[in-house]
mmCIF file of C-alpha atoms and ligand atoms in Angstrom:
data_model
loop_
_atom_site.group_PDB
_atom_site.id
_atom_site.type_symbol
_atom_site.label_atom_id
_atom_site.label_comp_id
_atom_site.label_asym_id
_atom_site.label_seq_id
_atom_site.Cartn_x
_atom_site.Cartn_y
_atom_site.Cartn_z
ATOM 1 C CA MET A 1 -11.074 27.926 2.963
ATOM 2 C CA THR A 2 -11.141 24.170 2.545
ATOM 3 C CA GLU A 3 -11.817 22.563 5.912
ATOM 4 C CA GLY A 4 -9.516 19.645 6.574
ATOM 5 C CA ALA A 5 -7.394 20.306 3.501
ATOM 6 C CA PRO A 6 -3.795 19.291 3.956
ATOM 7 C CA GLY A 7 -0.845 21.650 3.838
ATOM 8 C CA GLY A 8 1.149 22.042 0.655
ATOM 9 C CA CYS A 9 -1.154 21.630 -2.291
ATOM 10 C CA TRP A 10 -4.183 19.674 -3.301
ATOM 11 C CA ALA A 11 -6.757 19.439 -6.073
ATOM 12 C CA GLU A 12 -10.404 20.149 -5.446
ATOM 13 C CA ILE A 13 -12.892 18.224 -7.589
ATOM 14 C CA ASP A 14 -16.560 19.112 -7.763
ATOM 15 C CA LEU A 15 -18.375 15.861 -8.503
ATOM 16 C CA ASP A 16 -21.639 17.659 -9.304
ATOM 17 C CA LYS A 17 -19.906 19.129 -12.342
ATOM 18 C CA VAL A 18 -18.905 15.672 -13.578
ATOM 19 C CA GLY A 19 -22.593 14.687 -13.517
ATOM 20 C CA HIS A 20 -23.498 17.956 -15.225
ATOM 21 C CA ASN A 21 -21.069 17.322 -18.107
ATOM 22 C CA TYR A 22 -22.435 13.801 -18.553
ATOM 23 C CA ARG A 23 -26.004 15.098 -18.825
ATOM 24 C CA GLU A 24 -24.946 17.899 -21.177
ATOM 25 C CA ALA A 25 -23.165 15.493 -23.529
ATOM 26 C CA GLY A 26 -26.212 13.221 -23.362
ATOM 27 C CA ARG A 27 -28.353 15.955 -24.907
ATOM 28 C CA LEU A 28 -26.289 15.748 -28.102
ATOM 29 C CA LEU A 29 -26.428 11.969 -28.542
ATOM 30 C CA ALA A 30 -27.937 10.648 -31.746
ATOM 31 C CA PRO A 31 -31.004 8.447 -31.113
ATOM 32 C CA GLY A 32 -29.999 5.000 -29.850
ATOM 33 C CA ALA A 33 -26.467 5.987 -28.847
ATOM 34 C CA ARG A 34 -25.088 5.864 -25.329
ATOM 35 C CA ILE A 35 -22.046 7.280 -23.575
ATOM 36 C CA MET A 36 -19.127 5.046 -22.665
ATOM 37 C CA ALA A 37 -17.191 7.098 -20.121
ATOM 38 C CA VAL A 38 -13.425 6.942 -20.631
ATOM 39 C CA VAL A 39 -11.923 7.126 -17.136
ATOM 40 C CA LYS A 40 -8.371 6.139 -18.059
ATOM 41 C CA ALA A 41 -5.331 7.858 -16.508
ATOM 42 C CA ASP A 42 -7.155 8.252 -13.197
ATOM 43 C CA ALA A 43 -10.081 9.843 -15.058
ATOM 44 C CA TYR A 44 -7.704 12.408 -16.571
ATOM 45 C CA GLY A 45 -6.415 13.154 -13.081
ATOM 46 C CA LEU A 46 -9.802 13.702 -11.446
ATOM 47 C CA GLY A 47 -9.688 10.304 -9.725
ATOM 48 C CA ALA A 48 -11.025 7.222 -11.523
ATOM 49 C CA GLU A 49 -13.056 5.741 -8.696
ATOM 50 C CA GLN A 50 -14.776 8.942 -7.587
ATOM 51 C CA THR A 51 -15.412 10.094 -11.149
ATOM 52 C CA ALA A 52 -16.810 6.723 -12.259
ATOM 53 C CA GLN A 53 -19.028 6.654 -9.175
ATOM 54 C CA ALA A 54 -20.347 10.164 -9.902
ATOM 55 C CA LEU A 55 -21.002 9.158 -13.521
ATOM 56 C CA ALA A 56 -22.771 5.971 -12.412
ATOM 57 C CA GLU A 57 -24.998 8.083 -10.164
ATOM 58 C CA ALA A 58 -25.772 10.265 -13.189
ATOM 59 C CA GLY A 59 -26.902 7.127 -15.057
ATOM 60 C CA CYS A 60 -23.778 5.916 -16.843
ATOM 61 C CA GLY A 61 -23.394 2.151 -17.102
ATOM 62 C CA ASP A 62 -20.437 1.828 -19.482
ATOM 63 C CA PHE A 63 -16.816 2.664 -18.766
ATOM 64 C CA ALA A 64 -13.466 2.331 -20.518
ATOM 65 C CA VAL A 65 -9.862 2.367 -19.324
ATOM 66 C CA THR A 66 -6.508 1.601 -20.931
ATOM 67 C CA THR A 67 -5.090 -1.088 -18.660
ATOM 68 C CA VAL A 68 -6.348 -4.187 -16.833
ATOM 69 C CA ALA A 69 -4.976 -2.746 -13.570
ATOM 70 C CA GLU A 70 -7.168 0.334 -14.006
ATOM 71 C CA GLY A 71 -10.216 -1.850 -14.661
ATOM 72 C CA LEU A 72 -9.591 -4.101 -11.674
ATOM 73 C CA ALA A 73 -9.183 -1.075 -9.401
ATOM 74 C CA LEU A 74 -12.583 0.209 -10.529
ATOM 75 C CA ARG A 75 -14.178 -3.172 -9.785
ATOM 76 C CA ARG A 76 -12.550 -3.247 -6.347
ATOM 77 C CA SER A 77 -14.077 0.156 -5.661
ATOM 78 C CA GLY A 78 -17.482 -1.466 -6.192
ATOM 79 C CA LEU A 79 -18.256 -0.152 -9.670
ATOM 80 C CA ARG A 80 -20.824 -2.235 -11.527
ATOM 81 C CA GLY A 81 -21.568 -1.816 -15.188
ATOM 82 C CA ASN A 82 -19.434 -2.642 -18.171
ATOM 83 C CA ILE A 83 -15.724 -1.901 -18.137
ATOM 84 C CA LEU A 84 -13.746 -2.151 -21.373
ATOM 85 C CA VAL A 85 -9.941 -2.267 -21.450
ATOM 86 C CA LEU A 86 -9.008 -0.368 -24.620
ATOM 87 C CA GLY A 87 -5.268 -0.989 -24.566
ATOM 88 C CA PRO A 88 -3.350 -4.129 -25.545
ATOM 89 C CA THR A 89 -3.244 -6.779 -22.825
ATOM 90 C CA LEU A 90 -0.887 -9.691 -22.157
ATOM 91 C CA PRO A 91 -1.818 -13.321 -21.344
ATOM 92 C CA PRO A 92 -0.873 -13.138 -17.634
ATOM 93 C CA GLU A 93 -3.523 -10.414 -17.196
ATOM 94 C CA TRP A 94 -6.380 -12.367 -18.781
ATOM 95 C CA PRO A 95 -7.512 -14.623 -15.905
ATOM 96 C CA ALA A 96 -8.158 -11.733 -13.503
ATOM 97 C CA ALA A 97 -9.751 -9.676 -16.278
ATOM 98 C CA ALA A 98 -12.099 -12.491 -17.310
ATOM 99 C CA GLU A 99 -13.113 -13.150 -13.722
ATOM 100 C CA SER A 100 -13.772 -9.473 -12.867
ATOM 101 C CA PRO A 101 -15.248 -9.355 -15.558
ATOM 102 C CA LEU A 102 -13.628 -6.781 -17.797
ATOM 103 C CA ALA A 103 -14.156 -6.690 -21.542
ATOM 104 C CA LEU A 104 -10.896 -6.950 -23.467
ATOM 105 C CA ALA A 105 -9.872 -5.454 -26.787
ATOM 106 C CA ALA A 106 -8.554 -7.740 -29.520
ATOM 107 C CA VAL A 107 -5.842 -5.533 -30.992
ATOM 108 C CA GLY A 108 -4.493 -7.767 -33.753
ATOM 109 C CA LEU A 109 -5.107 -11.111 -35.425
ATOM 110 C CA ALA A 110 -2.332 -12.904 -33.498
ATOM 111 C CA HIS A 111 -3.651 -11.380 -30.292
ATOM 112 C CA LEU A 112 -7.186 -12.559 -31.081
ATOM 113 C CA ARG A 113 -5.911 -16.069 -31.908
ATOM 114 C CA GLN A 114 -4.064 -16.216 -28.593
ATOM 115 C CA LEU A 115 -7.124 -14.996 -26.730
ATOM 116 C CA ALA A 116 -9.245 -17.637 -28.466
ATOM 117 C CA GLN A 117 -6.804 -20.418 -27.542
ATOM 118 C CA TRP A 118 -6.717 -19.255 -23.953
ATOM 119 C CA ALA A 119 -10.494 -18.882 -23.683
ATOM 120 C CA ALA A 120 -11.360 -22.205 -25.369
ATOM 121 C CA GLY A 121 -12.750 -24.623 -22.820
ATOM 122 C CA HIS A 122 -11.618 -22.271 -20.108
ATOM 123 C CA SER A 123 -13.579 -19.147 -19.444
ATOM 124 C CA PRO A 124 -15.815 -16.728 -21.302
ATOM 125 C CA VAL A 125 -14.077 -13.591 -22.544
ATOM 126 C CA ARG A 126 -16.013 -10.433 -23.307
ATOM 127 C CA LEU A 127 -14.467 -8.977 -26.395
ATOM 128 C CA HIS A 128 -14.329 -5.786 -28.447
ATOM 129 C CA LEU A 129 -12.578 -5.914 -31.807
ATOM 130 C CA GLU A 130 -10.393 -2.924 -32.456
ATOM 131 C CA VAL A 131 -10.022 -1.962 -36.106
ATOM 132 C CA GLU A 132 -6.844 -0.254 -37.281
ATOM 133 C CA THR A 133 -7.973 2.432 -39.714
ATOM 134 C CA GLY A 134 -5.216 5.049 -39.616
ATOM 135 C CA MET A 135 -4.109 5.580 -36.030
ATOM 136 C CA GLY A 136 -1.191 3.270 -36.777
ATOM 137 C CA ARG A 137 -1.096 1.850 -33.294
ATOM 138 C CA THR A 138 -3.246 -1.195 -32.640
ATOM 139 C CA GLY A 139 -6.119 -3.052 -34.290
ATOM 140 C CA LEU A 140 -7.230 -5.590 -36.857
ATOM 141 C CA LEU A 141 -7.092 -4.571 -40.493
ATOM 142 C CA PRO A 142 -10.274 -4.651 -42.583
ATOM 143 C CA GLU A 143 -8.597 -7.394 -44.647
ATOM 144 C CA GLN A 144 -8.513 -9.531 -41.488
ATOM 145 C CA ALA A 145 -12.234 -9.251 -40.755
ATOM 146 C CA ALA A 146 -13.128 -12.661 -42.164
ATOM 147 C CA ALA A 147 -10.306 -14.390 -40.275
ATOM 148 C CA ALA A 148 -11.376 -12.605 -37.082
ATOM 149 C CA TRP A 149 -14.959 -13.763 -37.564
ATOM 150 C CA ALA A 150 -13.805 -17.364 -38.178
ATOM 151 C CA LEU A 151 -11.971 -17.388 -34.826
ATOM 152 C CA ILE A 152 -14.986 -15.967 -33.019
ATOM 153 C CA ARG A 153 -17.402 -18.373 -34.744
ATOM 154 C CA ASP A 154 -15.261 -21.351 -33.714
ATOM 155 C CA THR A 155 -14.704 -20.211 -30.130
ATOM 156 C CA PRO A 156 -17.982 -20.005 -28.203
ATOM 157 C CA GLU A 157 -16.116 -18.712 -25.147
ATOM 158 C CA LEU A 158 -15.384 -15.475 -27.020
ATOM 159 C CA ARG A 159 -18.300 -13.095 -26.460
ATOM 160 C CA PRO A 160 -18.051 -10.257 -28.989
ATOM 161 C CA GLU A 161 -19.653 -7.099 -27.607
ATOM 162 C CA GLY A 162 -18.210 -4.369 -29.778
ATOM 163 C CA VAL A 163 -16.256 -3.298 -32.859
ATOM 164 C CA TYR A 164 -14.437 0.008 -32.636
ATOM 165 C CA THR A 165 -11.741 2.242 -34.026
ATOM 166 C CA HIS A 166 -9.914 5.349 -32.811
ATOM 167 C CA PHE A 167 -9.345 8.573 -34.748
ATOM 168 C CA ALA A 168 -5.893 10.123 -35.063
ATOM 169 C CA ARG A 169 -6.858 13.589 -36.275
ATOM 170 C CA GLY A 170 -10.305 14.095 -34.787
ATOM 171 C CA ALA A 171 -9.490 17.486 -33.263
ATOM 172 C CA ARG A 172 -8.355 18.943 -36.602
ATOM 173 C CA ARG A 173 -10.433 21.439 -38.491
ATOM 174 C CA ASP A 174 -10.130 19.347 -41.643
ATOM 175 C CA LEU A 175 -11.815 15.993 -41.128
ATOM 176 C CA ALA A 176 -10.850 14.392 -44.462
ATOM 177 C CA TYR A 177 -8.482 11.963 -42.724
ATOM 178 C CA THR A 178 -11.149 11.120 -40.142
ATOM 179 C CA GLU A 179 -13.587 10.399 -42.965
ATOM 180 C CA ARG A 180 -11.059 8.087 -44.617
ATOM 181 C CA GLN A 181 -10.585 6.294 -41.304
ATOM 182 C CA HIS A 182 -14.344 5.956 -41.019
ATOM 183 C CA ALA A 183 -14.526 4.488 -44.529
ATOM 184 C CA ARG A 184 -11.914 1.867 -43.545
ATOM 185 C CA TYR A 185 -13.970 1.073 -40.452
ATOM 186 C CA GLU A 186 -17.063 0.524 -42.597
ATOM 187 C CA GLU A 187 -14.983 -1.695 -44.854
ATOM 188 C CA PHE A 188 -14.240 -3.885 -41.836
ATOM 189 C CA LEU A 189 -17.937 -4.055 -40.910
ATOM 190 C CA ARG A 190 -18.903 -5.040 -44.472
ATOM 191 C CA ALA A 191 -16.241 -7.756 -44.678
ATOM 192 C CA TYR A 192 -17.184 -9.081 -41.230
ATOM 193 C CA ARG A 193 -20.854 -9.309 -42.218
ATOM 194 C CA ALA A 194 -20.025 -10.804 -45.601
ATOM 195 C CA ALA A 195 -18.114 -13.587 -43.825
ATOM 196 C CA GLY A 196 -21.241 -14.346 -41.797
ATOM 197 C CA GLY A 197 -20.552 -12.369 -38.623
ATOM 198 C CA THR A 198 -23.105 -10.335 -36.734
ATOM 199 C CA VAL A 199 -21.726 -6.934 -35.882
ATOM 200 C CA PRO A 200 -22.131 -6.162 -32.174
ATOM 201 C CA ALA A 201 -22.124 -2.604 -30.732
ATOM 202 C CA ARG A 202 -20.190 -0.107 -32.857
ATOM 203 C CA HIS A 203 -18.209 2.788 -31.398
ATOM 204 C CA VAL A 204 -15.774 5.179 -33.044
ATOM 205 C CA CYS A 205 -16.191 8.677 -31.577
ATOM 206 C CA ASN A 206 -13.988 10.366 -29.013
ATOM 207 C CA SER A 207 -14.977 13.806 -27.690
ATOM 208 C CA SER A 208 -14.013 15.856 -30.746
ATOM 209 C CA VAL A 209 -15.581 13.609 -33.393
ATOM 210 C CA PHE A 210 -18.647 13.185 -31.165
ATOM 211 C CA LEU A 211 -19.224 16.949 -31.503
ATOM 212 C CA GLU A 212 -18.366 17.060 -35.194
ATOM 213 C CA ARG A 213 -20.089 13.961 -36.590
ATOM 214 C CA PRO A 214 -23.468 12.905 -35.127
ATOM 215 C CA ALA A 215 -23.671 10.359 -37.964
ATOM 216 C CA TYR A 216 -20.808 8.432 -36.338
ATOM 217 C CA HIS A 217 -22.428 8.042 -32.923
ATOM 218 C CA TYR A 218 -23.614 4.443 -33.555
ATOM 219 C CA GLU A 219 -24.351 2.485 -30.352
ATOM 220 C CA TYR A 220 -21.715 4.146 -28.177
ATOM 221 C CA VAL A 221 -19.500 7.214 -28.088
ATOM 222 C CA ARG A 222 -16.351 7.092 -25.961
ATOM 223 C CA LEU A 223 -16.013 10.364 -24.080
ATOM 224 C CA GLY A 224 -13.213 11.389 -21.759
ATOM 225 C CA THR A 225 -12.166 14.996 -22.347
ATOM 226 C CA LEU A 226 -15.725 16.360 -22.482
ATOM 227 C CA LEU A 227 -16.820 14.611 -19.291
ATOM 228 C CA SER A 228 -13.751 15.930 -17.503
ATOM 229 C CA GLY A 229 -15.006 19.421 -18.374
ATOM 230 C CA GLN A 230 -12.499 20.280 -21.067
ATOM 231 C CA TRP A 231 -13.092 21.372 -24.589
ATOM 232 C CA PRO A 232 -11.397 19.031 -27.101
ATOM 233 C CA PHE A 233 -10.375 21.827 -29.455
ATOM 234 C CA THR A 234 -7.963 24.707 -29.002
ATOM 235 C CA ARG A 235 -9.800 26.520 -31.790
ATOM 236 C CA PRO A 236 -13.218 28.113 -31.383
ATOM 237 C CA PHE A 237 -16.017 25.684 -32.130
ATOM 238 C CA PRO A 238 -19.646 26.627 -32.618
ATOM 239 C CA SER A 239 -20.941 25.044 -29.452
ATOM 240 C CA PRO A 240 -24.387 23.562 -29.976
ATOM 241 C CA GLY A 241 -25.597 25.013 -26.704
ATOM 242 C CA LEU A 242 -23.259 22.811 -24.723
ATOM 243 C CA THR A 243 -22.177 24.184 -21.357
ATOM 244 C CA LEU A 244 -19.243 22.352 -19.819
ATOM 245 C CA ARG A 245 -18.265 22.851 -16.221
ATOM 246 C CA ASP A 246 -14.714 22.293 -15.078
ATOM 247 C CA PRO A 247 -14.756 20.183 -11.920
ATOM 248 C CA TRP A 248 -11.019 20.683 -11.298
ATOM 249 C CA GLN A 249 -9.154 23.328 -9.315
ATOM 250 C CA GLY A 250 -5.588 23.155 -8.036
ATOM 251 C CA LYS A 251 -4.995 24.844 -4.696
ATOM 252 C CA ALA A 252 -1.974 25.556 -2.539
ATOM 253 C CA ARG A 253 -1.410 27.084 0.839
ATOM 254 C CA VAL A 254 0.991 29.887 1.653
ATOM 255 C CA LEU A 255 3.564 28.324 3.954
ATOM 256 C CA HIS A 256 5.860 31.308 4.444
ATOM 257 C CA VAL A 257 6.039 35.009 3.575
ATOM 258 C CA TRP A 258 8.869 37.486 3.596
ATOM 259 C CA ASP A 259 9.162 41.128 2.608
ATOM 260 C CA ALA A 260 11.848 41.475 -0.026
ATOM 261 C CA PRO A 261 13.530 44.871 -0.381
ATOM 262 C CA ALA A 262 14.020 46.386 -3.835
ATOM 263 C CA GLY A 263 16.789 44.558 -5.663
ATOM 264 C CA ALA A 264 16.437 41.298 -3.707
ATOM 265 C CA ARG A 265 16.918 38.101 -5.695
ATOM 266 C CA ALA A 266 14.843 34.973 -5.296
ATOM 267 C CA GLY A 267 14.781 31.380 -6.457
ATOM 268 C CA TYR A 268 17.052 29.113 -8.492
ATOM 269 C CA HIS A 269 19.497 30.895 -10.779
ATOM 270 C CA SER A 270 18.405 34.095 -8.958
ATOM 271 C CA LEU A 271 16.199 34.706 -11.936
ATOM 272 C CA TYR A 272 13.754 36.867 -10.027
ATOM 273 C CA ARG A 273 14.677 40.369 -8.884
ATOM 274 C CA ALA A 274 12.298 42.559 -6.855
ATOM 275 C CA ARG A 275 11.919 45.926 -8.581
ATOM 276 C CA ARG A 276 10.419 47.517 -5.465
ATOM 277 C CA PRO A 277 9.702 46.327 -1.919
ATOM 278 C CA THR A 278 7.623 43.228 -2.485
ATOM 279 C CA ARG A 279 5.990 40.580 -0.347
ATOM 280 C CA LEU A 280 7.053 37.129 -1.485
ATOM 281 C CA ALA A 281 4.930 34.134 -0.576
ATOM 282 C CA VAL A 282 6.164 30.556 -0.647
ATOM 283 C CA ILE A 283 3.595 27.909 -1.555
ATOM 284 C CA GLY A 284 3.962 24.162 -1.109
ATOM 285 C CA ALA A 285 3.634 23.236 -4.772
ATOM 286 C CA GLY A 286 6.170 22.647 -7.547
ATOM 287 C CA TYR A 287 7.242 20.438 -10.407
ATOM 288 C CA ALA A 288 6.882 17.330 -8.271
ATOM 289 C CA HIS A 289 3.139 18.005 -8.118
ATOM 290 C CA GLY A 290 2.752 18.934 -11.768
ATOM 291 C CA LEU A 291 2.965 22.748 -11.486
ATOM 292 C CA GLY A 292 4.392 24.136 -14.709
ATOM 293 C CA VAL A 293 4.658 20.681 -16.243
ATOM 294 C CA THR A 294 3.161 20.610 -19.719
ATOM 295 C CA PRO A 295 2.850 17.797 -22.263
ATOM 296 C CA GLU A 296 5.110 17.794 -25.298
ATOM 297 C CA LEU A 297 3.848 20.647 -27.411
ATOM 298 C CA TYR A 298 3.126 20.018 -31.042
ATOM 299 C CA PRO A 299 3.247 23.210 -33.113
ATOM 300 C CA LYS A 300 0.338 23.058 -35.537
ATOM 301 C CA ASN A 301 1.764 25.673 -37.882
ATOM 302 C CA LEU A 302 4.591 28.177 -38.180
ATOM 303 C CA LEU A 303 2.830 30.798 -36.052
ATOM 304 C CA ASP A 304 2.312 28.221 -33.327
ATOM 305 C CA PHE A 305 5.986 27.268 -33.509
ATOM 306 C CA LEU A 306 7.015 30.925 -33.132
ATOM 307 C CA LYS A 307 4.721 31.353 -30.116
ATOM 308 C CA ILE A 308 6.204 28.310 -28.376
ATOM 309 C CA THR A 309 9.730 29.501 -29.139
ATOM 310 C CA ALA A 310 8.984 33.028 -27.871
ATOM 311 C CA LYS A 311 7.727 31.614 -24.567
ATOM 312 C CA GLN A 312 10.936 29.639 -24.138
ATOM 313 C CA ALA A 313 13.065 32.671 -24.993
ATOM 314 C CA ALA A 314 11.192 34.847 -22.467
ATOM 315 C CA LEU A 315 12.020 32.328 -19.728
ATOM 316 C CA LEU A 316 15.698 33.172 -20.264
ATOM 317 C CA ALA A 317 14.855 36.662 -19.023
ATOM 318 C CA GLY A 318 12.930 35.198 -16.087
ATOM 319 C CA CYS A 319 9.627 36.149 -17.658
ATOM 320 C CA ARG A 320 6.820 33.604 -17.853
ATOM 321 C CA LEU A 321 4.594 34.367 -20.857
ATOM 322 C CA GLY A 322 1.093 33.087 -21.353
ATOM 323 C CA GLY A 323 -0.528 30.317 -19.436
ATOM 324 C CA GLU A 324 -2.841 30.575 -16.512
ATOM 325 C CA LYS A 325 -1.519 32.421 -13.441
ATOM 326 C CA PRO A 326 -2.024 31.624 -9.767
ATOM 327 C CA ARG A 327 -4.795 33.613 -8.067
ATOM 328 C CA TRP A 328 -4.951 34.953 -4.544
ATOM 329 C CA GLN A 329 -8.273 36.362 -3.322
ATOM 330 C CA GLY A 330 -9.458 36.660 -6.891
ATOM 331 C CA GLN A 331 -6.380 38.523 -8.161
ATOM 332 C CA GLU A 332 -3.816 37.139 -10.565
ATOM 333 C CA VAL A 333 -0.347 36.905 -9.053
ATOM 334 C CA LYS A 334 3.006 36.169 -10.690
ATOM 335 C CA ILE A 335 5.339 33.270 -10.124
ATOM 336 C CA ALA A 336 8.654 34.745 -8.971
ATOM 337 C CA GLY A 337 11.428 33.150 -11.010
ATOM 338 C CA LEU A 338 11.612 29.414 -11.572
ATOM 339 C CA ILE A 339 9.186 26.871 -10.186
ATOM 340 C CA GLY A 340 10.911 24.635 -7.613
ATOM 341 C CA MET A 341 10.558 20.939 -6.919
ATOM 342 C CA GLN A 342 8.036 21.270 -4.086
ATOM 343 C CA LEU A 343 8.216 24.962 -3.195
ATOM 344 C CA THR A 344 7.428 27.920 -5.440
ATOM 345 C CA ILE A 345 7.735 31.642 -4.743
ATOM 346 C CA LEU A 346 4.936 34.058 -5.642
ATOM 347 C CA ASP A 347 5.262 37.787 -6.128
ATOM 348 C CA MET A 348 2.375 39.211 -4.058
ATOM 349 C CA GLY A 349 3.310 42.844 -4.701
ATOM 350 C CA THR A 350 1.948 44.988 -1.880
ATOM 351 C CA ASN A 351 -0.840 42.551 -1.039
ATOM 352 C CA ASP A 352 -1.261 41.660 2.595
ATOM 353 C CA CYS A 353 -0.910 37.945 2.037
ATOM 354 C CA ARG A 354 -0.473 35.752 5.146
ATOM 355 C CA VAL A 355 0.780 32.313 6.042
ATOM 356 C CA GLY A 356 -2.151 29.885 5.729
ATOM 357 C CA ASP A 357 -3.866 31.748 2.867
ATOM 358 C CA GLU A 358 -5.148 29.674 -0.028
ATOM 359 C CA VAL A 359 -3.948 30.273 -3.577
ATOM 360 C CA LEU A 360 -5.587 28.875 -6.711
ATOM 361 C CA ILE A 361 -2.896 27.322 -8.865
ATOM 362 C CA PRO A 362 -2.936 26.137 -12.489
ATOM 363 C CA LEU A 363 -2.252 22.405 -12.125
ATOM 364 C CA ARG A 364 -2.673 20.399 -15.311
ATOM 365 C CA ARG A 365 -4.906 17.534 -14.321
ATOM 366 C CA VAL A 366 -3.246 14.661 -16.169
ATOM 367 C CA GLN A 367 0.241 15.845 -15.146
ATOM 368 C CA THR A 368 -0.758 16.313 -11.522
ATOM 369 C CA GLY A 369 1.004 13.635 -9.528
ATOM 370 C CA TYR A 370 -0.547 10.986 -7.321
ATOM 371 C CA ASN A 371 1.330 12.807 -4.533
ATOM 372 C CA VAL A 372 -1.308 15.521 -4.672
ATOM 373 C CA GLU A 373 -4.281 14.881 -2.455
ATOM 374 C CA ARG A 374 -7.687 15.077 -4.086
ATOM 375 C CA CYS A 375 -10.492 16.755 -2.203
ATOM 376 C CA TYR A 376 -14.022 15.900 -3.431
ATOM 377 C CA THR A 377 -17.036 18.127 -3.046
ATOM 378 C CA LYS A 378 -20.720 17.525 -3.682
ATOM 379 C CA ASP A 379 -23.511 20.079 -3.144
ATOM 380 C CA GLY A 380 -20.790 22.533 -2.103
ATOM 381 C CA ARG A 381 -19.568 20.339 0.751
ATOM 382 C CA VAL A 382 -16.388 18.277 1.133
ATOM 383 C CA VAL A 383 -17.400 14.613 0.935
ATOM 384 C CA GLU A 384 -14.077 12.803 0.664
ATOM 385 C CA PHE A 385 -10.321 13.205 0.647
ATOM 386 C CA ARG A 386 -8.123 10.929 -1.363
ATOM 387 C CA ARG A 387 -5.119 10.929 0.914
ATOM 388 C CA ILE A 388 -1.665 9.988 -0.209
HETATM 389 C C1 PLP B 401 -8.711 8.359 -24.616
HETATM 390 C C2 PLP B 401 -9.552 7.638 -25.559
HETATM 391 C C3 PLP B 401 -10.862 8.065 -25.818
HETATM 392 C C4 PLP B 401 -11.446 9.337 -25.229
HETATM 393 O O1 PLP B 401 -10.947 10.429 -25.920
HETATM 394 P P1 PLP B 401 -11.374 11.941 -25.578
HETATM 395 O O2 PLP B 401 -10.940 12.692 -26.746
HETATM 396 O O3 PLP B 401 -10.658 12.292 -24.330
HETATM 397 O O4 PLP B 401 -12.845 11.941 -25.380
HETATM 398 C C5 PLP B 401 -11.631 7.303 -26.672
HETATM 399 N N1 PLP B 401 -11.141 6.170 -27.227
HETATM 400 C C6 PLP B 401 -9.893 5.736 -27.008
HETATM 401 C C7 PLP B 401 -9.423 4.485 -27.666
HETATM 402 C C8 PLP B 401 -9.059 6.450 -26.172
HETATM 403 O O5 PLP B 401 -7.816 6.021 -25.949
#
């Protein structure tokens, strides 16, 4: 039972496990490489401030986020160390970022030129050059390396600290595309050096490529998924002795129970029907909190497509296939019918479930709303609540 936990639902986050994952990943680093912890999207739902703090305590000094707002929030929380904003930024955001300071990504030649004009005679800007190698999103092309160096050479306020790229297919079994992206990245480095530039810290790996290609570790690897305790592949991967611990657990409290007679219907569209006398428990969690919400699924092959389609078809019959189920006192229990906005019904069978009982629920961390309180534990004790 979580002392002080609110009603409804909440997420429990074990900060010791965040530190554990950081140390585990550290064992696989190539000599000279360091971990840049990606704590974007509220540290994948775990809570950016608390996660970054736990990582800092484990020895991490480098962090990355997607937006300036995320970086500024980390600074306000008292985080020292380097913070890189990986996403594209706009001129109105630069003064606060430079003052904080946050390092900014130059995501195109026009963007870099604008940054240089703004910085000139104004304020130093810590800079990472992003190279577009096949993600097709943001970055300088290898053909623009010399022009990028010329801008940096002529603008002493620009402080280049890194050159990086991002892989589009790093979690695939076949890494041919990743290797081509890497070759384009090297092309940028060669052209930059040939123009007279000194290449600062290099970083290309996310979690999957970090595991697959030690030769790409360079000065930094950017890890998010692994630190958050998740495996970056859906396929089996020969783990090099890496033990990840999942710091995240969704929980909900039983707010109401009723004993449904055989034949009773429950929930929207009356999709659920009790086959025999059944205790139904209502928990304070639903779509609004992220229960049952999944990201857009991308079928990787025909079999995958058929599986996804079968799951959808089963829902028509009120049957939820696959996926993690809620657990009550260690036993799996079924969701009765459709998940509601903030209330969901569980089929407890003949279990003697009571109002106030805790249920473990499968909440996807990134989809879990800010309206879900986070409860932080350390050494098995609750140390903080992030209230809403
Ligand atoms: C999210 C992100 C990462 C981290 O990726 P994981 O696979 O979660 O480790 C690294 N680099 C960039 C640019 C990212 O956007």
